[in-house]
Short mmCIF file of C-alpha atoms in Angstrom, two decimals:
data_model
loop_
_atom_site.label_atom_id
_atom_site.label_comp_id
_atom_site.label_asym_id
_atom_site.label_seq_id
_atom_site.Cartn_x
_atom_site.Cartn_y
_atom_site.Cartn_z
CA UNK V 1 -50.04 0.27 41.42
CA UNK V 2 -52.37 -1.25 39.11
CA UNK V 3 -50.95 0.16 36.08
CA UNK V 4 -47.84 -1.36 36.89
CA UNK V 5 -49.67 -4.53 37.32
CA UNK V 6 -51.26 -4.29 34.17
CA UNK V 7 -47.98 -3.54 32.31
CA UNK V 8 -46.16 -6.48 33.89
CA UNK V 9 -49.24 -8.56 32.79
CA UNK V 10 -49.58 -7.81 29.24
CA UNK V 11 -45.55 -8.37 29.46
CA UNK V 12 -46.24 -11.76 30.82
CA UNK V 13 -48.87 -12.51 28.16
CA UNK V 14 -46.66 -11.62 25.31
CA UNK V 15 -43.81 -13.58 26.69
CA UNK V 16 -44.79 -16.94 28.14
CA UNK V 17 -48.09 -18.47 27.28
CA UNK V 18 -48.15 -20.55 23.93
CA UNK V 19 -44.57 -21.11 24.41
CA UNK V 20 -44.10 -17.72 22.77
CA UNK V 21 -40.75 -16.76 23.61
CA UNK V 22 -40.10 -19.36 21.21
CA UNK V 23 -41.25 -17.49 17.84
CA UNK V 24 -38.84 -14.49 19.66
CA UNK V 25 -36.05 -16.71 19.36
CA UNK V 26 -36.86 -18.15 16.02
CA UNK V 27 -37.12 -14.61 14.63
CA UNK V 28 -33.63 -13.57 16.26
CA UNK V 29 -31.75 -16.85 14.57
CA UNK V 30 -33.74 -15.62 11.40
CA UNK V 31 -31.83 -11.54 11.85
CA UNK V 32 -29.12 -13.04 13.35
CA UNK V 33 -28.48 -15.19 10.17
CA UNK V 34 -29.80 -12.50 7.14
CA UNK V 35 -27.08 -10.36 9.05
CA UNK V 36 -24.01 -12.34 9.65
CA UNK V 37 -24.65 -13.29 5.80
CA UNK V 38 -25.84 -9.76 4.38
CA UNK V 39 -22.30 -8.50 6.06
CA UNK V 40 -19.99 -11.24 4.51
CA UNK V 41 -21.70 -10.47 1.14
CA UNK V 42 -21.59 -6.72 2.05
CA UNK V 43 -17.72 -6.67 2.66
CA UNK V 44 -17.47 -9.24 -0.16
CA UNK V 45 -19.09 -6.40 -2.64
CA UNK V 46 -17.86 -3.92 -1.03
CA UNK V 47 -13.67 -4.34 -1.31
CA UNK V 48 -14.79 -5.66 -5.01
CA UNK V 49 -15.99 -2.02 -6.12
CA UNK V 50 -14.09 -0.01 -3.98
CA UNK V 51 -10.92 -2.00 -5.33
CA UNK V 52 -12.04 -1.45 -8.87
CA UNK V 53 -12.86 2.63 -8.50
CA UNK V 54 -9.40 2.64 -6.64
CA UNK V 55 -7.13 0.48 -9.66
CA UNK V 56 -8.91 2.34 -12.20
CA UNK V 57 -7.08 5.28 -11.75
CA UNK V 58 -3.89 3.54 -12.00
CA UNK V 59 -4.63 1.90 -15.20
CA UNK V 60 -6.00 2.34 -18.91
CA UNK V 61 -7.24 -1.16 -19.26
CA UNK V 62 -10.66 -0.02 -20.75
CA UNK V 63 -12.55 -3.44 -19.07
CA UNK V 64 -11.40 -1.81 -15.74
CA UNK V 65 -12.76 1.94 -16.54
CA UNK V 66 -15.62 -0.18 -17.58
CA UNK V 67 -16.54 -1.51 -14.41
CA UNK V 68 -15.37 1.44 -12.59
CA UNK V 69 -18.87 3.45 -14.56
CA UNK V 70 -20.70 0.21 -13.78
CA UNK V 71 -19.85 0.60 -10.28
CA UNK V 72 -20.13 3.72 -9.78
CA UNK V 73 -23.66 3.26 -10.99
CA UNK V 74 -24.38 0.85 -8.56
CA UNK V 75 -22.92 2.64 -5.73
CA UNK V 76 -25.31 6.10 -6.94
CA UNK V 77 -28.69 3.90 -7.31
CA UNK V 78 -28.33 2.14 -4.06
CA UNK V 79 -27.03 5.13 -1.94
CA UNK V 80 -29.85 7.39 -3.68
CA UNK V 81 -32.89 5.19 -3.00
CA UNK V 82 -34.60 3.44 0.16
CA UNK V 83 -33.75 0.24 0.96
CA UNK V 84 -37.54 -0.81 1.65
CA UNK V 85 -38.06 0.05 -2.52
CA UNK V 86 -34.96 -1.74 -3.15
CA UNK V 87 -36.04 -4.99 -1.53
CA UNK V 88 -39.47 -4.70 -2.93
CA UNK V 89 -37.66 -3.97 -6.21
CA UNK V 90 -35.40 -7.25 -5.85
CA UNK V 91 -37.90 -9.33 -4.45
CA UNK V 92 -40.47 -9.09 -6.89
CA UNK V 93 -37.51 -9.67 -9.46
CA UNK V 94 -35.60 -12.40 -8.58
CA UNK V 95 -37.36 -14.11 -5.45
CA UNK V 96 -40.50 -14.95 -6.75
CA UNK V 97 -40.35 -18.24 -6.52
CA UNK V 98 -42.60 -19.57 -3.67
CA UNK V 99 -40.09 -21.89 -2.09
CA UNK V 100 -37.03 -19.57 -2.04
CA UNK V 101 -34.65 -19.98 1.40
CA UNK V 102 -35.88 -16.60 3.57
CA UNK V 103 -32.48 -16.12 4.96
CA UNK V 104 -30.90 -15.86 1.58
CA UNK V 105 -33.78 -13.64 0.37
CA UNK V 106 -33.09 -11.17 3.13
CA UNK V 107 -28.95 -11.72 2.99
CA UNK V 108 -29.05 -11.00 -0.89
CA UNK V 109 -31.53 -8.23 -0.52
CA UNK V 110 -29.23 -6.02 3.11
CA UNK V 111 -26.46 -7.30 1.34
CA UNK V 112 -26.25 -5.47 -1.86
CA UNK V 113 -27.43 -2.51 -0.04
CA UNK V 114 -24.73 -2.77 2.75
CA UNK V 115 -22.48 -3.82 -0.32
CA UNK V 116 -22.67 0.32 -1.79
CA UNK V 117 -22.04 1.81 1.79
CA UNK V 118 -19.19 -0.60 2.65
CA UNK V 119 -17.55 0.37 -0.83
CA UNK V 120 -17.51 3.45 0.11
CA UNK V 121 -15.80 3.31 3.47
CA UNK V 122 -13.33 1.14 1.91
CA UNK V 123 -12.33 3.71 -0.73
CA UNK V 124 -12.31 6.48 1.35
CA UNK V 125 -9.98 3.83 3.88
CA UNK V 126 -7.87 2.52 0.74
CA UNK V 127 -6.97 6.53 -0.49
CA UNK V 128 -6.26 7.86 3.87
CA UNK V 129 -2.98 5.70 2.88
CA UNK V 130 -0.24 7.93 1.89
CA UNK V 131 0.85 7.34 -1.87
CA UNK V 132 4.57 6.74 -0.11
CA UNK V 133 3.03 3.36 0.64
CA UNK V 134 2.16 2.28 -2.62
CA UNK V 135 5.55 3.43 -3.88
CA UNK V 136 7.61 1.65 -1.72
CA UNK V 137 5.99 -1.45 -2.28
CA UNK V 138 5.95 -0.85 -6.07
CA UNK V 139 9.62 0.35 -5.83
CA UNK V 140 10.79 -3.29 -3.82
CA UNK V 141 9.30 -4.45 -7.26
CA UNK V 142 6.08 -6.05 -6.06
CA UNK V 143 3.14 -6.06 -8.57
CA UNK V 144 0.37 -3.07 -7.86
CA UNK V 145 -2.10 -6.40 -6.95
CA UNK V 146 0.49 -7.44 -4.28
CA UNK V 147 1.17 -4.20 -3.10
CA UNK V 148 -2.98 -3.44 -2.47
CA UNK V 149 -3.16 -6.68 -0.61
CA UNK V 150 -0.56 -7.00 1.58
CA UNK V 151 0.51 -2.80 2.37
CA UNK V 152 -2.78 -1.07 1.73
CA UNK V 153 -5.38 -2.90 2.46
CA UNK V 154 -4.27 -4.50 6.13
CA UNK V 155 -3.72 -0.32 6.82
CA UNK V 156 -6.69 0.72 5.03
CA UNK V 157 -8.56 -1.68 7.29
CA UNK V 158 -7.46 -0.88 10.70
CA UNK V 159 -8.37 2.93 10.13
CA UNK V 160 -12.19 2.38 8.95
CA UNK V 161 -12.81 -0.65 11.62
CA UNK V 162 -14.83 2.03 13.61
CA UNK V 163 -16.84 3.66 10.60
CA UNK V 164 -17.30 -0.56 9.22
CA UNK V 165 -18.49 -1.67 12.84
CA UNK V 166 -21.42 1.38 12.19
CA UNK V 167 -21.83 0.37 8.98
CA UNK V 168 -22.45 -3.20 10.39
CA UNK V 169 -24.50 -1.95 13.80
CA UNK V 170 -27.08 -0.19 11.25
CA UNK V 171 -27.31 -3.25 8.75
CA UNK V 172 -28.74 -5.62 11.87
CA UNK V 173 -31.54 -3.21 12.75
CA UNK V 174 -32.33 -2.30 8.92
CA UNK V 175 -32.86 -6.00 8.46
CA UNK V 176 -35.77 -5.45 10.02
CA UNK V 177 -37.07 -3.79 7.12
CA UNK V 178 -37.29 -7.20 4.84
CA UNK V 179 -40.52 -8.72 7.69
CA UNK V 180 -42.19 -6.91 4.66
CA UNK V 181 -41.33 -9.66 2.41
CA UNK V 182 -42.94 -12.62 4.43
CA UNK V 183 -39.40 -13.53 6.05
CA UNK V 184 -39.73 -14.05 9.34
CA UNK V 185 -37.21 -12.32 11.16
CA UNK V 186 -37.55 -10.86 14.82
CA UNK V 187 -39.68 -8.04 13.79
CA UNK V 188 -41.96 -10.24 11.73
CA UNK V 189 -42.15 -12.52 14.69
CA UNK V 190 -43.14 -9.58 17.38
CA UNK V 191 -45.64 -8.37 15.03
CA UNK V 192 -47.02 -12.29 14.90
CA UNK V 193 -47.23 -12.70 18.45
CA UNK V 194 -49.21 -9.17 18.79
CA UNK V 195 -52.07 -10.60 16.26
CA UNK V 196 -52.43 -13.25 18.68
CA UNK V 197 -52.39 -11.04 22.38
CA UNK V 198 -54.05 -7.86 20.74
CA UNK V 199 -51.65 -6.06 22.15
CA UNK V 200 -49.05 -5.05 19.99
CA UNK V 201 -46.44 -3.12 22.19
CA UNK V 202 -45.00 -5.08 24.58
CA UNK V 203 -44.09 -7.58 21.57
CA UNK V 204 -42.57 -4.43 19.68
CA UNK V 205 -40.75 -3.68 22.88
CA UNK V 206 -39.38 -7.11 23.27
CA UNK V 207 -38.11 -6.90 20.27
CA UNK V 208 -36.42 -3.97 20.43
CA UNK V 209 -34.52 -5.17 23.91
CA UNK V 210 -33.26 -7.99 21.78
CA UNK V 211 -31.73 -5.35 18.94
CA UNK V 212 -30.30 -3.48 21.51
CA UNK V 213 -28.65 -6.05 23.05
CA UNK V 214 -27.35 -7.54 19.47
CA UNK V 215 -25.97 -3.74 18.75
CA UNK V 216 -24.37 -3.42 22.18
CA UNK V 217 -22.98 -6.55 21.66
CA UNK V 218 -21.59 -6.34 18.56
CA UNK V 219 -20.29 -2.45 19.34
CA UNK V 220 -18.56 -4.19 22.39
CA UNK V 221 -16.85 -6.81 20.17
CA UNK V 222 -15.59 -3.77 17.90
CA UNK V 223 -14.37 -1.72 20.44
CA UNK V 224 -12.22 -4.80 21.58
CA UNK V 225 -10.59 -5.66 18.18
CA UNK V 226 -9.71 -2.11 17.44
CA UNK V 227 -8.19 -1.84 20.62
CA UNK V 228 -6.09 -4.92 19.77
CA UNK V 229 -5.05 -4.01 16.29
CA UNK V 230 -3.64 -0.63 17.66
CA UNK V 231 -1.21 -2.54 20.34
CA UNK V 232 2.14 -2.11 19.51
CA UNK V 233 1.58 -0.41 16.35
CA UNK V 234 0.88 2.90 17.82
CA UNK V 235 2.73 6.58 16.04
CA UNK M 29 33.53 -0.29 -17.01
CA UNK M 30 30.23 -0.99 -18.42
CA UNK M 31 26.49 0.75 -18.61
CA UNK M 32 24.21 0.64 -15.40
CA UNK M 33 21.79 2.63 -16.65
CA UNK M 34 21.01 5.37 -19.28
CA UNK M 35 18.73 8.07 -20.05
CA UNK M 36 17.86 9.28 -23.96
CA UNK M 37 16.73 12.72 -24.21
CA UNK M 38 13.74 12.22 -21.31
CA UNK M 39 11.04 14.32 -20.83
CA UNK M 40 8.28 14.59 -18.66
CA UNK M 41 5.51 16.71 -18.17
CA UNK M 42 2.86 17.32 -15.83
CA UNK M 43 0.34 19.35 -17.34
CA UNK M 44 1.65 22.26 -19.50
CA UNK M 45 4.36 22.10 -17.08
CA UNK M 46 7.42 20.57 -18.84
CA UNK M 47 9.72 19.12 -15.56
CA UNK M 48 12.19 17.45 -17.63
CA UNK M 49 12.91 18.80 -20.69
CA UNK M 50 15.30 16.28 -22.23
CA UNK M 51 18.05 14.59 -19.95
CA UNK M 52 20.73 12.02 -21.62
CA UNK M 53 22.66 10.64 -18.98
CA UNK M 54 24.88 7.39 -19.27
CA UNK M 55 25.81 5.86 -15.74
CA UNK M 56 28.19 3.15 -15.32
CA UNK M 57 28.38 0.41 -13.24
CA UNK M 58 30.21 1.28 -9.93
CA UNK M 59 29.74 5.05 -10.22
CA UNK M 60 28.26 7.32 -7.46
CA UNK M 61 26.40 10.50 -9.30
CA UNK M 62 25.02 13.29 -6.60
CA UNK M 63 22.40 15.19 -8.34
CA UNK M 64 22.02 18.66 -6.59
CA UNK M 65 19.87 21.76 -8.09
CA UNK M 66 17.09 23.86 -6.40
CA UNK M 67 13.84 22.86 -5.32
CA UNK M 68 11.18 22.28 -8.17
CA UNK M 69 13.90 21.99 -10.68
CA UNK M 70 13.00 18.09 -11.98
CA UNK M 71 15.93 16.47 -9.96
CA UNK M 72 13.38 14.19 -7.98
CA UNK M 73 11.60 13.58 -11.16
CA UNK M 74 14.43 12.30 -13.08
CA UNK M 75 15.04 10.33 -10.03
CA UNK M 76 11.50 8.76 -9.94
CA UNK M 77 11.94 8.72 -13.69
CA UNK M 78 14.69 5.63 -13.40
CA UNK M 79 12.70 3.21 -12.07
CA UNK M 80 9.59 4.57 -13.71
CA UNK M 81 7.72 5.36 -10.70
CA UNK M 82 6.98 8.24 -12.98
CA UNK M 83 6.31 7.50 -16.68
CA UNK M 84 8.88 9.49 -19.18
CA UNK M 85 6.60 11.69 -21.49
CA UNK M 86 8.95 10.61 -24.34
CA UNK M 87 12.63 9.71 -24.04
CA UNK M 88 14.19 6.25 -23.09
CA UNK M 89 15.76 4.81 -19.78
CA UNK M 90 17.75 2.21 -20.50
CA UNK M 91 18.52 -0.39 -17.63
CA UNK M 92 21.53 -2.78 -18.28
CA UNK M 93 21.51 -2.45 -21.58
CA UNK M 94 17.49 -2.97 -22.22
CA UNK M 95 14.99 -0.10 -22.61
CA UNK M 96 12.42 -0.51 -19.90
CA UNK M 97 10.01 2.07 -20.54
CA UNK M 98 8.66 -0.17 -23.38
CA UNK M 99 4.94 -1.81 -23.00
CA UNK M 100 5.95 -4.94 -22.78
CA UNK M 101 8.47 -4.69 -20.30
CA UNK M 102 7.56 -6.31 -16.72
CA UNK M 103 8.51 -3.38 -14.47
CA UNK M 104 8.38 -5.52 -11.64
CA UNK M 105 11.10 -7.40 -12.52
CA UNK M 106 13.56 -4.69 -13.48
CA UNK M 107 12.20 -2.59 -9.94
CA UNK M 108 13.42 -5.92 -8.10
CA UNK M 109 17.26 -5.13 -9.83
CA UNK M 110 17.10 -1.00 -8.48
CA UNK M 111 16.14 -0.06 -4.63
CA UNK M 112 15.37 3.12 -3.71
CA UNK M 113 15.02 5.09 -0.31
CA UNK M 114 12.52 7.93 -0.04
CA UNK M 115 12.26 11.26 1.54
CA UNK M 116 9.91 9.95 3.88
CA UNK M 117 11.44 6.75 4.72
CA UNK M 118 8.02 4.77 3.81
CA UNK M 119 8.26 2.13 5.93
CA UNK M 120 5.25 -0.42 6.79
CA UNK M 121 3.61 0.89 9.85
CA UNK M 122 1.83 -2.17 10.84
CA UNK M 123 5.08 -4.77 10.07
CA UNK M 124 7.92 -5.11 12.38
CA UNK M 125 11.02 -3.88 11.41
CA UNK M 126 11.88 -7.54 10.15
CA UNK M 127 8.82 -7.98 8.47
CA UNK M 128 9.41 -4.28 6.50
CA UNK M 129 13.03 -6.64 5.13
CA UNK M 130 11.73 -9.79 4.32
CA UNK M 131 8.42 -9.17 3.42
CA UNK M 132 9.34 -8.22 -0.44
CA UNK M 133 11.89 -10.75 -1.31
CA UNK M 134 9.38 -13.18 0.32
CA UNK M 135 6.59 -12.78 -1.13
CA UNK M 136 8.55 -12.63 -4.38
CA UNK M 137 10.08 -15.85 -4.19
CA UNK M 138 13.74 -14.54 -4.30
CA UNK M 139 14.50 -15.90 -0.28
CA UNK M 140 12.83 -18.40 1.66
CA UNK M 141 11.78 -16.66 5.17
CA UNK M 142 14.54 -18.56 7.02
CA UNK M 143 16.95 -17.13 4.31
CA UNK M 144 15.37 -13.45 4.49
CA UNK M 145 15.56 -13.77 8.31
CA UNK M 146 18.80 -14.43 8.00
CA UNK M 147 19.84 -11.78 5.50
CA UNK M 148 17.91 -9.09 7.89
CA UNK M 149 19.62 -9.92 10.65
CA UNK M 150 22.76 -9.41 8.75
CA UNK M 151 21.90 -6.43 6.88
CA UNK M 152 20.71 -4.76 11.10
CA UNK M 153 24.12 -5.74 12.23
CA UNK M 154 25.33 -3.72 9.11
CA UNK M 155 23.30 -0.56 9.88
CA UNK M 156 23.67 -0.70 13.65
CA UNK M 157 20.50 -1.71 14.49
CA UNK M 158 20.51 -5.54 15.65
CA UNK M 159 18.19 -4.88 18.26
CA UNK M 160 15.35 -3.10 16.52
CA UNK M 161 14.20 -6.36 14.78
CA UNK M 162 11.43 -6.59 16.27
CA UNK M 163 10.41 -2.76 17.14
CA UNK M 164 7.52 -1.24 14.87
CA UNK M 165 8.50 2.06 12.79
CA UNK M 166 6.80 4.08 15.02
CA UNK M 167 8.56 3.49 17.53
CA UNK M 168 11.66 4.72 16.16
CA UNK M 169 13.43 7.89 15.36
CA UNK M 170 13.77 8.90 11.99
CA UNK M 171 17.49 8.62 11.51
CA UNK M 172 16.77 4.92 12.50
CA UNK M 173 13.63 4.33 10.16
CA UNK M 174 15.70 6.05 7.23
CA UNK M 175 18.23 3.14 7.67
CA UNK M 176 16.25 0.78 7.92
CA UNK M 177 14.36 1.42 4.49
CA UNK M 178 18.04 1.45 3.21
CA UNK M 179 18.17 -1.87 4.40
CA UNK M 180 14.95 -2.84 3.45
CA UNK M 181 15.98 -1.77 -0.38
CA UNK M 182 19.45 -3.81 0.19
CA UNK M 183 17.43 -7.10 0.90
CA UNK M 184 16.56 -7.44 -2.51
CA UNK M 185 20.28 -7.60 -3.43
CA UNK M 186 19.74 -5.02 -5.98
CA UNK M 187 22.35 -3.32 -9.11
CA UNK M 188 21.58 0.02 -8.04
CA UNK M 189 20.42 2.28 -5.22
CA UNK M 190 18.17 5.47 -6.03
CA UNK M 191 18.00 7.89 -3.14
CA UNK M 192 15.57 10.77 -3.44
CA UNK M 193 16.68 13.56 -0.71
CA UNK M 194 17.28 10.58 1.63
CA UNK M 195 17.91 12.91 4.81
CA UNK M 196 15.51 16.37 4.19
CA UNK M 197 12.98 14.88 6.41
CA UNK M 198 15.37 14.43 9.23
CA UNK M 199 16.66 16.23 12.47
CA UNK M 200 20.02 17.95 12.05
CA UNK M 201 21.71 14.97 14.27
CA UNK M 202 20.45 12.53 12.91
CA UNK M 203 21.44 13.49 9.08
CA UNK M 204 25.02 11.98 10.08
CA UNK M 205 23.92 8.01 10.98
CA UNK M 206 22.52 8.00 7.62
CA UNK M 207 25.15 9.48 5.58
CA UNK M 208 27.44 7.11 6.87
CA UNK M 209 25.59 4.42 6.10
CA UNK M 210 25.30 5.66 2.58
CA UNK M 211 29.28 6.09 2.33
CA UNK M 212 29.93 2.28 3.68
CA UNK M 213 27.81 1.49 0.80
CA UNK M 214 29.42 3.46 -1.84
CA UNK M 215 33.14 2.25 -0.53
CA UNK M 216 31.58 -1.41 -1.11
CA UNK M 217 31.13 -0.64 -4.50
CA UNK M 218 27.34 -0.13 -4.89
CA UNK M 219 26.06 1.79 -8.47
CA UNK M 220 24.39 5.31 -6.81
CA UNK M 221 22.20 7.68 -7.94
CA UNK M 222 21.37 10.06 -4.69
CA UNK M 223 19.34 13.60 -5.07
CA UNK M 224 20.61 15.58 -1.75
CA UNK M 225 20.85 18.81 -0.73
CA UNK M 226 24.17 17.34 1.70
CA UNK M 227 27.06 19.09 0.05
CA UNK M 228 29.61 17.29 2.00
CA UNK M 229 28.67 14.09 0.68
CA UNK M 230 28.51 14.96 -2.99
CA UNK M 231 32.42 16.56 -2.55
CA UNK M 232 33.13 13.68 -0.57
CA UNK M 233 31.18 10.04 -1.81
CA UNK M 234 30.32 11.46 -5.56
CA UNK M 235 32.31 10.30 -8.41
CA UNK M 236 30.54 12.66 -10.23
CA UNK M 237 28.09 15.42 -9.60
CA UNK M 238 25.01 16.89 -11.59
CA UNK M 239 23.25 19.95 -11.30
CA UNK M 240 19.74 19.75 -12.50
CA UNK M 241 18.20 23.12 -13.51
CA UNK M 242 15.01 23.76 -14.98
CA UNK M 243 14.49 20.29 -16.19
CA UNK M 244 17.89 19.89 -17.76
CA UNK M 245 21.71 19.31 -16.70
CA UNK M 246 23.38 22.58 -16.36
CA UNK M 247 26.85 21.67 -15.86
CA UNK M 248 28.46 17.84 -14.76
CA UNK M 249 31.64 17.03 -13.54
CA UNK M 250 33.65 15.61 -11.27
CA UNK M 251 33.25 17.12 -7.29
CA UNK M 252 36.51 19.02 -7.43
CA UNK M 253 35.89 20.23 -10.28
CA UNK M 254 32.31 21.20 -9.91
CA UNK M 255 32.61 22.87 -6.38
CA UNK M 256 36.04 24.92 -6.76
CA UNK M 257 35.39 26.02 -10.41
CA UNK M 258 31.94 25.59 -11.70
CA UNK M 259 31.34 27.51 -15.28
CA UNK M 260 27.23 27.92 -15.15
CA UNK M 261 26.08 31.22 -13.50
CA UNK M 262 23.61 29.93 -11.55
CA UNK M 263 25.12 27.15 -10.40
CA UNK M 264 27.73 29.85 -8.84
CA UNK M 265 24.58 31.27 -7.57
CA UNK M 266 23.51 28.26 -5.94
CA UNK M 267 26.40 27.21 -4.57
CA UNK M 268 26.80 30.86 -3.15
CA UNK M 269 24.11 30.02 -1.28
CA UNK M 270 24.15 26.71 -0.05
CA UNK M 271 27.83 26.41 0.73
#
């Protein structure tokens, strides 16, 4: 039973003294906030483009096939390349500034990368709606704009809620990629307090309890809104 | 009697395919014209061609005496004057049945919500469906869903009605509930353009009937005319078989 002792120890050691539990929680305010921010600008980014790729079908405005190419660009570069090169990339670009705010750092940085997957979803949500819809709307004589926000869009939404909660569920545990970039989330913080024990595990381990529960959690919270949004509405 | 609405030599094409290869039609206000012809002869596309939900190649549609298939026309505007009722009824899943009436002239400022409330109720108590107000479309059968997109189109107040096959989609019993709907509204006067496949009703609601074939109008006339002694061969075809 000494192993066991031993484990429960170096547990102990990475937990308690030095008021350590402390830099834990510091570092899971630090992911908490990069994600709840990198998601609003990541749905914010996300209906933009896929809106845009959608209208520009429906039009011949040449500013809107314009910005369709541009974002389809966007969408192919961030899609094609790993996020750790793109936060390098954007770091070293814009953020280097010594005194920049960490959390917006790390939202900007998950954000546009969530932004090109969230796109996505949405456009493949926006054309699941049968063209009927858009016609009947169009046909009452509301505008195409109109239409998109107050037929499509609610419907769009309610079918990808489970492939966005995903979407959302893998942006909190890739924000653990920006502790590269001196922000000190919860990995960052794990990694801190192993320097310090010379033992790097259990930190690594704590921190990974804490992901899991933020990922249950959230998965939970999905599961409970989709369930609510199909009351009633049922086929 | 003057012009509802009025079609100049229209053609459309998809493709290489020409669907409509140059349709003048002049309807006037009050009439009821049944437009009948096999399927993939351009009947739904002249339909859908009215309110522009598909753009005329070349050709003009004129709507109350003003072409709208001009650039600067706001197609909104005129869409808000001509309802139409679809195939496959189209209603808004996620709104009630209330919300699928009011939320158009809403939203566009024609009604206030208490007035649209108001007019839905009326216009359920008109279809037979007073109850329903508050029942989601999937929750009802189609017969019911197809009548309430009629009144859904009738909210708007508009000039004219456009129904495209309004009862192909539905059960064999349930054809009936909406036909009669669709005759109430032709005895109140109501400007009608309907694509069916319903004989009955053409002979019976139709002031005059069309028959659409290969993107143009084979033969017109009135319904006694057209069913007891129709002149174009394959219209005596067609009838052979559908009658």
């Amino acid at each position: 039973m000494n192993w066991l002792k031993s484990i429960g120890e170096a547990f102990y050691n990475a937990w308690v003294p030095e008021k350590r539990y402390l830099a834990y929680l510091s570092g899971l305010r630090m992911t908490l906030l990069i994600s709840l921010f990198a998601v609003i600008l990541g749905i914010l980014i996300g209906i933009l483009i896929a809106v845009t790729r959608v209208s520009s079908r429906h039009t011949k405005s040449p500013v809107v096939k314009f910005l369709n190419k541009l974002a389809v660009l966007y969408v192919t570069v961030i899609r094609g390349t790993p996020m750790i090169v793109q936060i390098l990339i954007i770091y070293n670009l814009i953020f280097t500034s010594p005194n920049t705010n960490p959390v917006i750092v790390g939202a900007v940085c998950c954000g546009i990368n969530s932004g090109a997957y969230v796109a996505e979803i949405i456009r493949a949500g926006i054309e699941s709606i049968p063209i009927g819809q858009m016609e009947a709307g169009r046909s009452l004589g509301m505008p195409y704009r109109m239409t998109m926000t107050t037929i499509i869009l609610p419907q769009a939404i309610r079918n990808i809620l489970p492939a966005l909660g995903n979407e959302f569920i893998s942006l909190i545990k890739e924000t653990s990629v920006i502790s590269i970039i001196a922000v000190n989330d919860l990995t960052k913080m794990a990694g801190y307090v192993g320097s310090r024990t010379w033992d790097v595990i259990p930190p690594y381990v704590i921190a990974a309890l804490f992901y899991l529960a933020m990922t249950l959690g959230l998965s939970k919270m999905l599961s409970m809104v989709e369930h609510r949004m199909e009351k009633g509405t049922r086929k | 009697m003057s012009s509802m609405i009025e079609t100049v030599n229209l053609k459309k094409t998809f493709g290489d395919h020409e669907v409509l290869r140059g349709i003048s039609q002049h309807i006037e206000k009050g009439e009821k014209v049944v437009i009948i012809g096999p399927s993939g002869s351009g009947k739904s596309t002249f339909l859908r061609c009215l309110n522009l939900l598909e753009e005329p190649t070349s050709g003009d549609v004129i709507f109350e005496g003003k072409k709208i298939n001009a650039p600067k026309v706001d197609i909104d505007q005129v869409r808000q004057r001509m309802g139409m009722v679809f195939q496959q009824f189209n209603l808004f899943p996620m709104k009630t049945v209330r919300q699928n009436i009011t939320l158009a002239p809403v939203r566009l400022k024609k009604m206030t919500q208490e007035e649209a409330d108001a007019r839905a109720e009326e216009l359920l108590k008109r279809i037979g469906l007073p109850d329903k107000a508050d029942a989601y479309p999937g929750m009802l059968s189609g017969g019911q869903q197809q009548r309430i997109a009629i009144a859904r189109a009738l909210a708007m107040n508009p000039d004219l009605m456009l129904f495209d096959e309004p009862t192909s989609a539905l059960d064999p019993e349930m054809v009936g509930e909406v036909l009669s709907i669709m005759k109430e509204l032709a005895e109140d006067g109501m400007t009608m353009v309907v694509v069916t496949h319903e004989m009955g009703f053409a002979r019976e609601v139709g002031s005059r009937v069309l028959f659409i074939d290969e993107g143009i109008v084979a033969e017109e006339n009135t319904p006694y005319e057209f069913f007891t002694s129709p002149q174009n061969p394959r219209l005596q075809d067609f009838l052979s078989k559908v009658l």
